[in-house]
Amino acid sequence: MSLLIIDLLTVAGALAIAFIFAGPATLGSILLRKRRLRREFESDKQAQNEVTFTINEERIHQKTINSTTEINWSDIFSAYEHKKMFRLYVSRNKVIVLPKRYFHSQQEIELFRDIAKQYVKLK
């Protein structure tokens, strides 16, 4: 009986130590990732330009001061809806991020959602 108690205390101690070290490591990783993303955005002058999106049932039209891009719905291989945004993947590492605050109304968000669901599985 006493051997079992010692083993349980050893396991509990090991778990406590693991949590003590894992917490700060995870927090550090999150903070470093945010810092890296902020630096990347600050160094990319094109990413800081105003972008206008026009979306219809045929395609997504993206216009910046320097370029115009048209993306057919068939070019989007995955899409995700989050509380504050939509993410549309054109490739594994290329994503269109549409914050919901870009839309003028809840009805526009619902219309976009309906159009997107016609062409991609919105997750």
Coordinates of C-alpha atoms in Angstrom, one line a residue:
M1 CA 0.0 0.0 0.0
S2 CA 2.8 2.5 0.9
L3 CA 4.6 1.7 -2.4
L4 CA 1.4 2.6 -4.4
I5 CA 1.2 5.9 -2.5
I6 CA 4.8 6.7 -3.3
D7 CA 4.4 5.9 -7.0
L8 CA 1.3 8.1 -7.2
L9 CA 3.1 11.0 -5.5
T10 CA 6.0 10.5 -7.9
V11 CA 3.6 10.7 -10.9
A12 CA 1.8 13.7 -9.4
G13 CA 5.1 15.5 -8.8
A14 CA 6.3 14.8 -12.4
L15 CA 3.1 16.1 -13.8
A16 CA 3.3 19.2 -11.7
I17 CA 6.8 19.9 -12.9
A18 CA 5.8 19.3 -16.5
F19 CA 2.9 21.9 -16.1
I20 CA 5.3 24.4 -14.5
F21 CA 7.7 24.3 -17.5
A22 CA 5.1 23.8 -20.2
G23 CA 3.0 26.8 -19.4
P24 CA 5.8 29.4 -19.8
A25 CA 7.1 27.6 -22.9
T26 CA 3.7 27.7 -24.5
L27 CA 3.2 31.4 -23.6
G28 CA 6.7 32.3 -24.9
S29 CA 5.9 30.5 -28.2
I30 CA 2.7 32.4 -28.7
L31 CA 4.3 35.8 -27.9
L32 CA 7.2 35.0 -30.3
R33 CA 4.8 34.1 -33.1
K34 CA 2.8 37.3 -32.6
R35 CA 6.0 39.3 -32.6
R36 CA 7.2 37.6 -35.8
L37 CA 3.9 38.2 -37.5
R38 CA 3.9 41.9 -36.5
R39 CA 7.4 42.3 -37.9
E40 CA 6.5 40.6 -41.1
F41 CA 3.5 42.8 -41.6
E42 CA 5.5 46.0 -40.8
S43 CA 8.2 45.0 -43.3
D44 CA 5.6 44.2 -46.1
K45 CA 4.6 47.6 -47.5
Q46 CA 2.1 46.0 -50.0
A47 CA 0.3 44.3 -47.1
Q48 CA -0.3 47.7 -45.6
N49 CA -2.1 49.1 -48.7
E50 CA -5.8 49.4 -48.7
V51 CA -7.5 46.4 -50.3
T52 CA -11.0 46.4 -51.8
F53 CA -12.9 43.2 -52.3
T54 CA -15.8 42.7 -54.7
I55 CA -17.4 39.3 -54.3
N56 CA -20.0 37.7 -56.5
E57 CA -21.1 34.2 -57.4
E58 CA -18.4 33.9 -60.1
R59 CA -15.3 35.2 -58.3
I60 CA -13.6 37.3 -55.7
H61 CA -12.1 40.5 -57.1
Q62 CA -9.2 41.9 -55.0
K63 CA -7.9 45.4 -55.8
T64 CA -5.0 47.3 -54.3
I65 CA -3.3 50.5 -55.3
N66 CA -0.8 48.5 -57.3
S67 CA -2.6 45.4 -58.5
T68 CA -5.9 43.7 -59.3
T69 CA -6.5 40.0 -58.8
E70 CA -9.4 37.8 -59.7
I71 CA -9.9 34.5 -57.9
N72 CA -12.4 32.1 -59.1
W73 CA -14.3 30.1 -56.5
S74 CA -13.0 26.9 -58.0
D75 CA -9.4 28.1 -57.1
I76 CA -10.3 28.0 -53.4
F77 CA -9.6 24.6 -51.9
S78 CA -10.6 25.2 -48.3
A79 CA -12.4 27.9 -46.3
Y80 CA -13.0 28.5 -42.6
E81 CA -15.3 30.8 -40.7
H82 CA -14.3 32.1 -37.3
K83 CA -16.1 34.5 -35.0
K84 CA -14.4 37.6 -36.5
M85 CA -13.2 36.5 -39.9
F86 CA -13.3 34.2 -42.9
R87 CA -10.1 32.5 -44.2
L88 CA -10.1 31.3 -47.8
Y89 CA -7.1 29.2 -48.9
V90 CA -5.9 29.5 -52.5
S91 CA -2.9 27.3 -51.8
R92 CA -1.3 25.7 -48.7
N93 CA 0.4 28.9 -47.7
K94 CA -1.6 31.6 -49.5
V95 CA -4.8 32.8 -47.7
I96 CA -7.3 35.5 -48.2
V97 CA -8.4 36.8 -44.8
L98 CA -11.8 38.6 -44.8
P99 CA -12.5 40.2 -41.4
K100 CA -16.2 40.4 -40.8
R101 CA -15.8 44.1 -39.9
Y102 CA -15.2 44.6 -43.7
F103 CA -18.8 43.8 -44.4
H104 CA -21.4 46.6 -44.1
S105 CA -24.1 44.5 -42.4
Q106 CA -25.0 41.1 -41.0
Q107 CA -27.0 40.5 -44.2
E108 CA -23.8 40.9 -46.3
I109 CA -22.0 38.4 -44.1
E110 CA -24.9 35.9 -44.5
L111 CA -24.9 36.4 -48.3
F112 CA -21.1 35.9 -48.5
R113 CA -21.5 32.7 -46.4
D114 CA -24.3 31.4 -48.7
I115 CA -22.2 32.1 -51.8
A116 CA -19.1 30.5 -50.3
K117 CA -21.0 27.4 -49.3
Q118 CA -22.0 26.9 -52.9
Y119 CA -18.4 26.4 -54.0
V120 CA -16.4 25.3 -51.0
K121 CA -17.0 23.4 -47.8
L122 CA -17.0 26.2 -45.2
K123 CA -15.6 24.8 -42.0

